[in-house]
Coordinates of C-alpha atoms in Angstrom, one line a residue:
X8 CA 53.9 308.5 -37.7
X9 CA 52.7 305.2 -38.6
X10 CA 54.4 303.3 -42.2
X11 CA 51.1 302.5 -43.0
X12 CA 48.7 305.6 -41.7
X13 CA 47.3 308.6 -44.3
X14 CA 49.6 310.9 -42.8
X15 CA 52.9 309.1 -44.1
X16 CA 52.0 308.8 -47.6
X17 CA 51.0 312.3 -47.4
X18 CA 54.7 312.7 -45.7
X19 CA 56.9 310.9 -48.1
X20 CA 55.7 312.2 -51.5
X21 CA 56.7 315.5 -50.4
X22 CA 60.1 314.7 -49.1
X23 CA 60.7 313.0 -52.0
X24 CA 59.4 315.9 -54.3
X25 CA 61.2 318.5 -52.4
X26 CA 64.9 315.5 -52.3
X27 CA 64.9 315.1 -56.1
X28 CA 63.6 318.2 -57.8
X29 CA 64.3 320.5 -55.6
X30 CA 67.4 320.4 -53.9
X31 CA 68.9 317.5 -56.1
X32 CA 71.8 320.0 -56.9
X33 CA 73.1 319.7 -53.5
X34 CA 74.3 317.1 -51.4
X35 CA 74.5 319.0 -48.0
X36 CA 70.8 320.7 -48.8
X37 CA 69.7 317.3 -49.4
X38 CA 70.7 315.3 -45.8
X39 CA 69.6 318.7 -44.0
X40 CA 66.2 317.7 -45.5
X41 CA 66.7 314.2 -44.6
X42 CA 67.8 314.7 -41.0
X43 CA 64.6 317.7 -40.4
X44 CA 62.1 315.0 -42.0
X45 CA 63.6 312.6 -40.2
X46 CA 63.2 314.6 -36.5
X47 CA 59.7 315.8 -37.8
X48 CA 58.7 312.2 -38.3
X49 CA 59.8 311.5 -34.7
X50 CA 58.2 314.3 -33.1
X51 CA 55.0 313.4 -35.0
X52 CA 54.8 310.5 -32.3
X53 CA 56.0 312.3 -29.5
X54 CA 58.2 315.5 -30.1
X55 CA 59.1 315.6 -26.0
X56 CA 61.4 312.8 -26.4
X57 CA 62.9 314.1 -29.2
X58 CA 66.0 315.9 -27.4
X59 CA 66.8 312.4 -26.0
X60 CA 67.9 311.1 -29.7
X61 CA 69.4 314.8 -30.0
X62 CA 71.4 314.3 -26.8
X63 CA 72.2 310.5 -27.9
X64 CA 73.4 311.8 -31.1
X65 CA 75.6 314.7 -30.0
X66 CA 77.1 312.2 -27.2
X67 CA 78.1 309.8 -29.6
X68 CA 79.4 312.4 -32.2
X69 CA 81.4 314.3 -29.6
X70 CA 82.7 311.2 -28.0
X71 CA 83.9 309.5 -31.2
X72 CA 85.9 313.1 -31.9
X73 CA 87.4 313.1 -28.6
X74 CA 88.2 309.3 -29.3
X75 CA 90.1 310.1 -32.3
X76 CA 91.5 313.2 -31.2
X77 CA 92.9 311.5 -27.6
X78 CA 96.9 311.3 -27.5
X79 CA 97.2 308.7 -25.0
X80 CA 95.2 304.9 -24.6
X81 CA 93.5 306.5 -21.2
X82 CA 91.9 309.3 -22.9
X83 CA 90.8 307.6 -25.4
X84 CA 89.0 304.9 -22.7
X85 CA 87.8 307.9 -21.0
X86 CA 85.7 309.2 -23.4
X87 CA 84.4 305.6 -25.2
X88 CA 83.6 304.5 -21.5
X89 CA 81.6 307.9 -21.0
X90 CA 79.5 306.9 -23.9
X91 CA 79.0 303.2 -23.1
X92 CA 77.8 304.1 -19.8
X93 CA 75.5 307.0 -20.5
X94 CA 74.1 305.6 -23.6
X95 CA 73.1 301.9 -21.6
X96 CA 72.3 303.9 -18.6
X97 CA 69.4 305.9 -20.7
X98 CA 68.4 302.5 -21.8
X99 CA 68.4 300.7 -18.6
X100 CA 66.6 303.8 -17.1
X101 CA 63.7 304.0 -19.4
X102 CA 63.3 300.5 -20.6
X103 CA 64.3 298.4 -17.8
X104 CA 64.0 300.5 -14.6
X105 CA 60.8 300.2 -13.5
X106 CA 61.7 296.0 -14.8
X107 CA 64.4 295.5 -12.1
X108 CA 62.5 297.7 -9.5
X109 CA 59.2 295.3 -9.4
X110 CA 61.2 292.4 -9.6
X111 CA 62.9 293.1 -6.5
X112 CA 59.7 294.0 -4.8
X113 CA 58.7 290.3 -5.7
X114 CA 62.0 289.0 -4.7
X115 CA 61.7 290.2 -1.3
X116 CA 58.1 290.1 -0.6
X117 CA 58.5 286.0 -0.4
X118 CA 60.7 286.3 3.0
X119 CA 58.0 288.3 4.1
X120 CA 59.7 292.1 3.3
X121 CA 57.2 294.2 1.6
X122 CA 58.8 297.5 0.1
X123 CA 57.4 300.1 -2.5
X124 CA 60.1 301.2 -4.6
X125 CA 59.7 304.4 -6.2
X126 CA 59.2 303.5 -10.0
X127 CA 59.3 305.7 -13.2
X128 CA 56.2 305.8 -15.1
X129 CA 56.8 307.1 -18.1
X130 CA 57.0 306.2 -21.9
X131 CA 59.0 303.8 -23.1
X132 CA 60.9 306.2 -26.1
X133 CA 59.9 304.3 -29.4
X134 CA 63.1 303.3 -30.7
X135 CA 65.8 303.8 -28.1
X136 CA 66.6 300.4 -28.1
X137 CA 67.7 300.8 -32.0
X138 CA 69.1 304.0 -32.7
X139 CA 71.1 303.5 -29.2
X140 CA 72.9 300.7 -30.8
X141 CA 73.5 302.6 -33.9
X142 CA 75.2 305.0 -31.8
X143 CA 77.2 301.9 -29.7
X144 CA 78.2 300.7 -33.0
X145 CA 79.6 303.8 -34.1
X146 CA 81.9 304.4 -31.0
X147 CA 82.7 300.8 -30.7
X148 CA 84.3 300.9 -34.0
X149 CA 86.2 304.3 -33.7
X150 CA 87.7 302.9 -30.2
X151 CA 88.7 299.4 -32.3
X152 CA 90.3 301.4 -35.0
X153 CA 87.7 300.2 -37.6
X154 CA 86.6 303.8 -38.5
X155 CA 87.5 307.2 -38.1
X156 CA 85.2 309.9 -36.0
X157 CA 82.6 311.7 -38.7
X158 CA 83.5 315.3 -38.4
X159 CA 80.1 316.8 -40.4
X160 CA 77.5 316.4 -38.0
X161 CA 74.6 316.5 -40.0
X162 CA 76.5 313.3 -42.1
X163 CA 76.4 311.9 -38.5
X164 CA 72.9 312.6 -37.4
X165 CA 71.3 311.3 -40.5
X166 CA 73.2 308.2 -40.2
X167 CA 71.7 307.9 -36.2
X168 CA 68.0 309.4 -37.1
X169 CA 67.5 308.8 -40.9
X170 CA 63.2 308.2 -40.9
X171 CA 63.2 304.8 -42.6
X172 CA 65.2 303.1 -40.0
X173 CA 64.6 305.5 -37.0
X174 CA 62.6 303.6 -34.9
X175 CA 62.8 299.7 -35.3
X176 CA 65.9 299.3 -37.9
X177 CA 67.6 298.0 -39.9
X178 CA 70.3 298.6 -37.2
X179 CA 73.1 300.0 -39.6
X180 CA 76.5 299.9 -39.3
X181 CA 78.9 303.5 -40.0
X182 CA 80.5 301.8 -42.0
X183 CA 77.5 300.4 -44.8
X184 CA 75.4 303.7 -44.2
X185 CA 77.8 306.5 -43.6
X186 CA 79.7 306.5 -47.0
X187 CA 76.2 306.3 -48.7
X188 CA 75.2 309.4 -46.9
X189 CA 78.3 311.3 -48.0
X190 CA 78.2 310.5 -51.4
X191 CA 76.3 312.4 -54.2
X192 CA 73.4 310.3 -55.2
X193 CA 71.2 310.2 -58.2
X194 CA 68.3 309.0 -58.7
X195 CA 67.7 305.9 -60.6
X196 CA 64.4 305.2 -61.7
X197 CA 65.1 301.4 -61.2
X198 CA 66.1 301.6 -57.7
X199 CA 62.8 303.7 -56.9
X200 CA 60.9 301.3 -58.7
X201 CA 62.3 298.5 -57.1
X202 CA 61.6 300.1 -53.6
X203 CA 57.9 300.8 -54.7
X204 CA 57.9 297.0 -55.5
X205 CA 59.1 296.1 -51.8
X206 CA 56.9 298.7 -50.0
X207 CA 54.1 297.6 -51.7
X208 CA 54.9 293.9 -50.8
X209 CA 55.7 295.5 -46.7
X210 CA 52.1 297.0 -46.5
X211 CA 50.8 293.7 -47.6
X212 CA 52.6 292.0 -44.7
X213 CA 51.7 294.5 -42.5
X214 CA 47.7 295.3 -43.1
X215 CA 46.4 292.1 -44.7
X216 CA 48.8 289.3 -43.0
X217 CA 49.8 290.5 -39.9
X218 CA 46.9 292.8 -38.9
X219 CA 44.1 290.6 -39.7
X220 CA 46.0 287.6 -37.8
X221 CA 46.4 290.1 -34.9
X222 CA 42.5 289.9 -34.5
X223 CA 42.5 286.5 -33.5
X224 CA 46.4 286.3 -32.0
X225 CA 45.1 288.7 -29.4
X226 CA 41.6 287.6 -28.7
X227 CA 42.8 284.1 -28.2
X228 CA 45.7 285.2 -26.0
X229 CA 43.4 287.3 -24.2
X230 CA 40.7 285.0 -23.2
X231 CA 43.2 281.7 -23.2
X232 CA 41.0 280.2 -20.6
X233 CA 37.3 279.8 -22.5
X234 CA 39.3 278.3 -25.7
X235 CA 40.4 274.7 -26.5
X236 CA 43.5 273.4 -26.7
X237 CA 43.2 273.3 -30.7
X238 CA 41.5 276.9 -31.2
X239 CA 44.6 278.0 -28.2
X240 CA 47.5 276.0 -30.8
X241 CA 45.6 278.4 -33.9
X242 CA 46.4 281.4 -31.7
X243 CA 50.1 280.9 -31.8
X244 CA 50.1 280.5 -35.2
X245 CA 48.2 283.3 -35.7
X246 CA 51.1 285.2 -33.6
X247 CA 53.4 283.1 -35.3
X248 CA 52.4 284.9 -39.1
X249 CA 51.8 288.1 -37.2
X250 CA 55.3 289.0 -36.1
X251 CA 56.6 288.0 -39.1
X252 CA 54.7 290.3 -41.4
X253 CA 54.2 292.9 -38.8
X254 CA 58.3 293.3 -38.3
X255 CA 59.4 292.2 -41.7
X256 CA 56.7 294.1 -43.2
X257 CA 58.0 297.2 -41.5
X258 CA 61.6 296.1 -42.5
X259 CA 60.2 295.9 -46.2
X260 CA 58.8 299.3 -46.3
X261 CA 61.9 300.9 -44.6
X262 CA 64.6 299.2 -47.3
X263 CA 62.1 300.6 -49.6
X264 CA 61.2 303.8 -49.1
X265 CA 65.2 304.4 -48.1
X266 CA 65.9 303.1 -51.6
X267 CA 63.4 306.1 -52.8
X268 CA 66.2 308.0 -51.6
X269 CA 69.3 306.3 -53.1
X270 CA 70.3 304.8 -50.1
X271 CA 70.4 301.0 -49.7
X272 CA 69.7 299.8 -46.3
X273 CA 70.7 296.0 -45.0
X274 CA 68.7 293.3 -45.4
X275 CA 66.5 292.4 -42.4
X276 CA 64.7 289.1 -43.1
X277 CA 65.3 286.5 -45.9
X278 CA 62.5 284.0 -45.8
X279 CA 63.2 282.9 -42.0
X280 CA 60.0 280.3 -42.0
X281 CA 61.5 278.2 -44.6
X282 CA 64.7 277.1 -42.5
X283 CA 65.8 273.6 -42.5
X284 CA 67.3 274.2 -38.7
X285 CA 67.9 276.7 -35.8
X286 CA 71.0 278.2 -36.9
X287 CA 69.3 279.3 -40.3
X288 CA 66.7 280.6 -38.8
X289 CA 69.0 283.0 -37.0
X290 CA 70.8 283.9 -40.3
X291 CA 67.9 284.5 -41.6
X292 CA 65.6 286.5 -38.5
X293 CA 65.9 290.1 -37.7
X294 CA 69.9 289.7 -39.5
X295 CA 71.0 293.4 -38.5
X296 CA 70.2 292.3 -34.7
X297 CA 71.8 289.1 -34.7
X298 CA 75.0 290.3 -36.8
X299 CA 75.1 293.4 -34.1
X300 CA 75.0 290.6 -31.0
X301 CA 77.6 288.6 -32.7
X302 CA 80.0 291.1 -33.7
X303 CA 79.8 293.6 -30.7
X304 CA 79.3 290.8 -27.7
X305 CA 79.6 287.2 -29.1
X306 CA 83.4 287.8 -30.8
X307 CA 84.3 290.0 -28.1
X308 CA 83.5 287.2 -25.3
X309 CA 85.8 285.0 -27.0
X310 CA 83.7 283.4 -29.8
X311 CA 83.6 279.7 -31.2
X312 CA 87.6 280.1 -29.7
X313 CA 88.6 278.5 -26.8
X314 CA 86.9 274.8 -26.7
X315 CA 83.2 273.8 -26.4
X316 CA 82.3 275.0 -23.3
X317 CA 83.1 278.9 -23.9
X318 CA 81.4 278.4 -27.1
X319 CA 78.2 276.8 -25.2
X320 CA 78.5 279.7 -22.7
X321 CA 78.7 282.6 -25.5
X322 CA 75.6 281.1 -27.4
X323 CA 73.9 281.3 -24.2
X324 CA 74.7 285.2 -23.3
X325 CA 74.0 286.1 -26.8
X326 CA 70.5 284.4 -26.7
X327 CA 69.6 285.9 -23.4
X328 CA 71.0 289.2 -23.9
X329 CA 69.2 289.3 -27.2
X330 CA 65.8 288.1 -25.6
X331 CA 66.5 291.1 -22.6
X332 CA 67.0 293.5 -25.5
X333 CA 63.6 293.0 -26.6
X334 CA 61.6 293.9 -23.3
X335 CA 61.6 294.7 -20.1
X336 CA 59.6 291.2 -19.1
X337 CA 61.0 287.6 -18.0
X338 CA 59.3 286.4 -20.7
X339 CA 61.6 287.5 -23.3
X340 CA 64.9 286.0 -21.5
X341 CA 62.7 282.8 -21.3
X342 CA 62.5 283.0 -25.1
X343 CA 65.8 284.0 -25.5
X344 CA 66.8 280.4 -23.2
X345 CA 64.5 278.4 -25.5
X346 CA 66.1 279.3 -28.5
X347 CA 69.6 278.7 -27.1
X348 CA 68.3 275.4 -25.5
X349 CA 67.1 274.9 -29.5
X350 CA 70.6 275.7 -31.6
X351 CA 72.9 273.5 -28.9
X352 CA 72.6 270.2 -30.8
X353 CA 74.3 271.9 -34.3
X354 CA 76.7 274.2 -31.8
X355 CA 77.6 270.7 -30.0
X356 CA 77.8 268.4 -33.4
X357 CA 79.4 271.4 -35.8
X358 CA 76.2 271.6 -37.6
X359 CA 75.3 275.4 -37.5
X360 CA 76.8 276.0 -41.0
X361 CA 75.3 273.2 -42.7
X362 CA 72.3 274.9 -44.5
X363 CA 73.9 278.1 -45.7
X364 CA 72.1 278.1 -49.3
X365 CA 68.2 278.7 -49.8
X366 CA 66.4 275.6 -49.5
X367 CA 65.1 273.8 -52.6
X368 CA 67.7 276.0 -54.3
X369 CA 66.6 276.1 -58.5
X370 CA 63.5 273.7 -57.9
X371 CA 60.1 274.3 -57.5
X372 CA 59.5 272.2 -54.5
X373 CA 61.2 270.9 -51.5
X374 CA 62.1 267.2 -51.0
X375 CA 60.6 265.0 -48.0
X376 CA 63.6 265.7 -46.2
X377 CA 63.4 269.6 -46.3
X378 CA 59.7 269.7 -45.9
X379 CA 60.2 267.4 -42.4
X380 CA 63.2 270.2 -41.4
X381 CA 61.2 273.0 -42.2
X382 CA 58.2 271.7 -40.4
X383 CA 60.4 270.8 -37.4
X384 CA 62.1 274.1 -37.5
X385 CA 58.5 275.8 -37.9
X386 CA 57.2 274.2 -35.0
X387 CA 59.7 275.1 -32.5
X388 CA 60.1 278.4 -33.1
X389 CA 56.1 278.8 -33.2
X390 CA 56.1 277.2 -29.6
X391 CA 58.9 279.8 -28.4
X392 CA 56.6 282.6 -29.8
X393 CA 54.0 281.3 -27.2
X394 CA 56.1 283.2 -24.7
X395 CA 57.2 286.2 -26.3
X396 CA 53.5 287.0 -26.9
X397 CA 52.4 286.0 -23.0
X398 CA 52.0 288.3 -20.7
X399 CA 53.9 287.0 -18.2
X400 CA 55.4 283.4 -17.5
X401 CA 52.5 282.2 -15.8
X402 CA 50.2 283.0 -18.7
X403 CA 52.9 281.6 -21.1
X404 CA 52.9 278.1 -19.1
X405 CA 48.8 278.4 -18.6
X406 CA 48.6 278.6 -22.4
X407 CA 51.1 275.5 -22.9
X408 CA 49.5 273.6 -20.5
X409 CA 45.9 274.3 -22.1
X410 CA 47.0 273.5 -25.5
X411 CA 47.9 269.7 -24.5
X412 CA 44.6 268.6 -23.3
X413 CA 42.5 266.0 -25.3
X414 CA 40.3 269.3 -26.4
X415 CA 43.5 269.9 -28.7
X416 CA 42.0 267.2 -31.0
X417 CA 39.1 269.2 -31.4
X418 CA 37.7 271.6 -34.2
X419 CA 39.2 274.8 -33.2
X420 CA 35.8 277.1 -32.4
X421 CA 35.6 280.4 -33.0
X422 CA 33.4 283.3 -33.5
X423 CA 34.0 285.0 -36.8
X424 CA 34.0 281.8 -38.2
X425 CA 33.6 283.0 -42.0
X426 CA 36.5 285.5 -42.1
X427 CA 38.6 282.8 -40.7
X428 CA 38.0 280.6 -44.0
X429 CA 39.1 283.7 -45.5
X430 CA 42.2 284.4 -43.4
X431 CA 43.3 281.2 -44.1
X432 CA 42.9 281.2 -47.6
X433 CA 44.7 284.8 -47.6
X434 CA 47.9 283.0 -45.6
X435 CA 47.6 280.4 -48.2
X436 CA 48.3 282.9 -51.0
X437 CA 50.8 285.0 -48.4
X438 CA 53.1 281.7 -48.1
X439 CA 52.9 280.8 -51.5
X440 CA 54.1 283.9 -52.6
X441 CA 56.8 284.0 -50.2
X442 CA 57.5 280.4 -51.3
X443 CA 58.4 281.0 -55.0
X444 CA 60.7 284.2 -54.3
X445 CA 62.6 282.9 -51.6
X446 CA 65.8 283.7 -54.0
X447 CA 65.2 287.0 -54.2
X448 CA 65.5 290.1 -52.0
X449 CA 61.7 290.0 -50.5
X450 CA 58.6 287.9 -52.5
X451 CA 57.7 289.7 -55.4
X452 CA 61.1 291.4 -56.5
X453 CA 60.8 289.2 -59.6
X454 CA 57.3 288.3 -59.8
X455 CA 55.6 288.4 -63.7
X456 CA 59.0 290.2 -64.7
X457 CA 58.8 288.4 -67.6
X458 CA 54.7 288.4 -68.3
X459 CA 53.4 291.0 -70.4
X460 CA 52.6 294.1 -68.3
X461 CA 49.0 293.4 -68.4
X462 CA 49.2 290.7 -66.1
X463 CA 52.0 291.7 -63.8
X464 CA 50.3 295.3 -63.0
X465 CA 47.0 293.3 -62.5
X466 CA 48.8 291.3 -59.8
X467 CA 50.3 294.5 -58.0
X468 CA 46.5 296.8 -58.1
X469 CA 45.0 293.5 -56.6
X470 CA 47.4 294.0 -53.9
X471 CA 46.6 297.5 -53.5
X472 CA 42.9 296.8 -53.4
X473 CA 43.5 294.0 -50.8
X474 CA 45.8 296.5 -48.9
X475 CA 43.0 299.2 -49.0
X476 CA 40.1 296.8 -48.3
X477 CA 42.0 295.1 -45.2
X478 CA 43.3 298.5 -43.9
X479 CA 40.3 299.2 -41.5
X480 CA 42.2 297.1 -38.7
X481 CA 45.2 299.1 -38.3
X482 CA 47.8 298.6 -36.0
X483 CA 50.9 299.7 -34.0
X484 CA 54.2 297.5 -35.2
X485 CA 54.8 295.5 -32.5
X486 CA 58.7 296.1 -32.3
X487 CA 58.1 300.0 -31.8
X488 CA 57.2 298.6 -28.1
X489 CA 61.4 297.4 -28.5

């Protein structure tokens, strides 16, 4: 079931009907409702891989008793290394089997050797890669002592499954989420109101930035070799404005529609295009990944201890781990390198914390300075995108190699010239938006709060009407592929 489909808003008014007026007088009734919307909303995209988040959640809930229950340090490494490697070993199975399989088939065949490797065809699970880690979270922090094992396991299985986050995050912690679900909640019209607020701003990211931008992001990818190299540099941007509303869009409606629920969800994105340098960017892209990879892998390795080069080396793992994490293709880890290759210079100089505030903090507009940094910043990340959209590393370089031609001082051509105009004039509005509520939680937490309500509900039903007039074009969020 798709955020932004007919059958999900048919979906959550009920839940949240049957949440607050109906079973608001208990806490237990209420997460059993939770955790059977939240399986029925997974089964609505394919119920057959449903018993694989049951048998991923009763793993991790059995293991992290047995954890805490274990008398002696080997039992308790027993059962924590039982979940590690079942838990990864569904993941490498179904998301990077049939990876490593055709890889060596390619490997071998240039001495000559040609093998054919039995391979699994089957579906990628929409959102292994996310509620897995929930799950390693959880037993990573019982076996460090951060937490204790959850004894109520439908407290446990809506933390792992809960429908807002189920299939591509936030990825929560136990111990943000978990208290949340265990405590009595009541409603506060604020909050709701306020989640209304960011879903409303998600489905604008998603339908009429994202979506429309995917038109011509995957046209132009497509057919890379009958375009110039300036209409080829407009096809990464595209991407570039795509994946960003696409994913943050989706993170936007999840914070939201959990907050419908009295349950506040970390924050995903905060404004990642406006960063003055790498490091920021990081802080402020897909944040309940990057926190996971540096609190689960990069402290664990060692950290920024132990002189330079251990801290060169971590950076680098965490990069190409987290570029793995997202697919099953060499294109990813190639991403994953560029954007390690990109944060050494403030690793190497001690400049990663520099730029911890939001730029142009308490002014309307940026300086020189910040404009050049954010431009720079903008650039380099829009370049690295050119690979994580590819197809494969050939198509990636092909694409690079097209763009810097003389034809890359050309007018971009296109067909659909006219909507383009539009489009642009649409990201226009999109960025400017984005621009003056870059201190708040998403864009238009604030926005005409203090104009009279004429004018701010004006603002909102013209973004419902541009949500409903661009909503023709729907698609699949791209990180329900991760």
């Amino acid at each position: 079931m798709l955020f932004n489909s007919i059958s999900f808003t048919i979906f959550l008014p009920i839940v949240f009907v049957l949440y607050w007026f109906v079973l608001n007088k208990s806490l237990k009734y209420q997460n059993v409702l939770l955790l059977v919307s939240s399986y029925f909303f997974y089964a609505c995209w394919d119920w057959r891989f449903l018993f694989l988040l049951v048998f991923s959640t009763l793993l991790d809930y059995f293991t992290g008793i047995k954890m805490s229950e274990s008398k002696s340090k080997n039992g308790k490494s027993f059962w924590f290394w039982l979940s590690i490697v079942v838990n990864l070993g569904f993941l490498g199975v179904f998301k990077y089997y049939n990876f490593f399989a055709e890889s060596f088939v390619d490997a071998v065949a240039n001495f000559g050797v040609h093998v054919n490797p039995w391979t699994i065809k089957v579906i990628l699970p929409i959102g292994i890669s996310f509620y897995t880690f929930h799950g390693l979270s959880y037993v990573i922090d019982i076996y460090k002592g951060r937490i204790e094992a959850e004894k109520n396991i439908i407290d446990y299985s809506v933390f792992v499954s809960f429908f807002p986050l189920l299939v591509a995050g936030p990825i929560e912690r136990a111990t943000h989420l978990l208290p949340q679900i265990q405590k009595k909640r009541n409603f506060d019209y604020n909050k709701a109101v306020d989640g209304l607020r960011q879903i409303l701003w998600g489905l604008f990211k998603k339908v009429v930035i994202a979506d429309q931008c995917a038109q011509y992001a995957n046209d132009i990818f497509s057919n890379s070799a009958e375009y110039s190299g300036s209409t080829l540099l407009l096809g990464a941007l595209f991407f570039t404005f795509q994946i960003y509303g696409d994913f943050s869009g989706y993170s936007d409606i999840a914070i939201g529609t959990a907050r419908l629920f009295g349950i506040d969800l970390l924050r995903n994105f905060a404004f990642p295009y406006f960063s003055r340098d790498i490091a920021e960017f990081w802080r402020r892209w897909h944040i309940s990944l990057s926190t996971w990879f540096r609190d689960y892998l990069y402290i664990p390795l060692g950290g920024s201890k132990g002189g330079m080069w251990m801290k060169i080396r971590n950076t680098f793992i965490i990069f190409l781990v987290s570029g793995f994490w997202h697919g099953a293709n060499w294109t990813f880890v190639v991403w994953g390198f560029l954007h390690a290759l990109y944060i050494m210079p403030s690793i190497i100089f001690k400049t990663n914390r520099k730029n911890l505030d939001v730029v142009a903090q308490g002014k309307i507009l940026p300086t020189v300075k910040e404009v050049f940094q954010m431009g720079l910043t903008f650039s380099l990340t829009a370049f690295a995108w050119i690979f994580f959209r590819a197809n494969n590393i050939e198509h990636a370089l092909s694409y690079i190699s097209r763009i810097f031609t003389s034809s890359l001082f050309t007018y971009p051509v296109y067909q659909g010239d006219d909507f383009l105009k539009i489009l642009f004039v649409l990201l226009s509005f999109f960025v400017s938006i984005e621009w003056f509520g870059r201190q708040d939680q998403f864009a238009i937490a604030k926005l005409g709060i203090n104009w009279k309500p004429v004018f701010r509900y004006s603002v909102y039903v013209s973004i419902i009407i541009a949500i409903f007039w661009y909503s023709g074009q729907q698609q699949q969020f791209i990180y329900f592929q991760f």
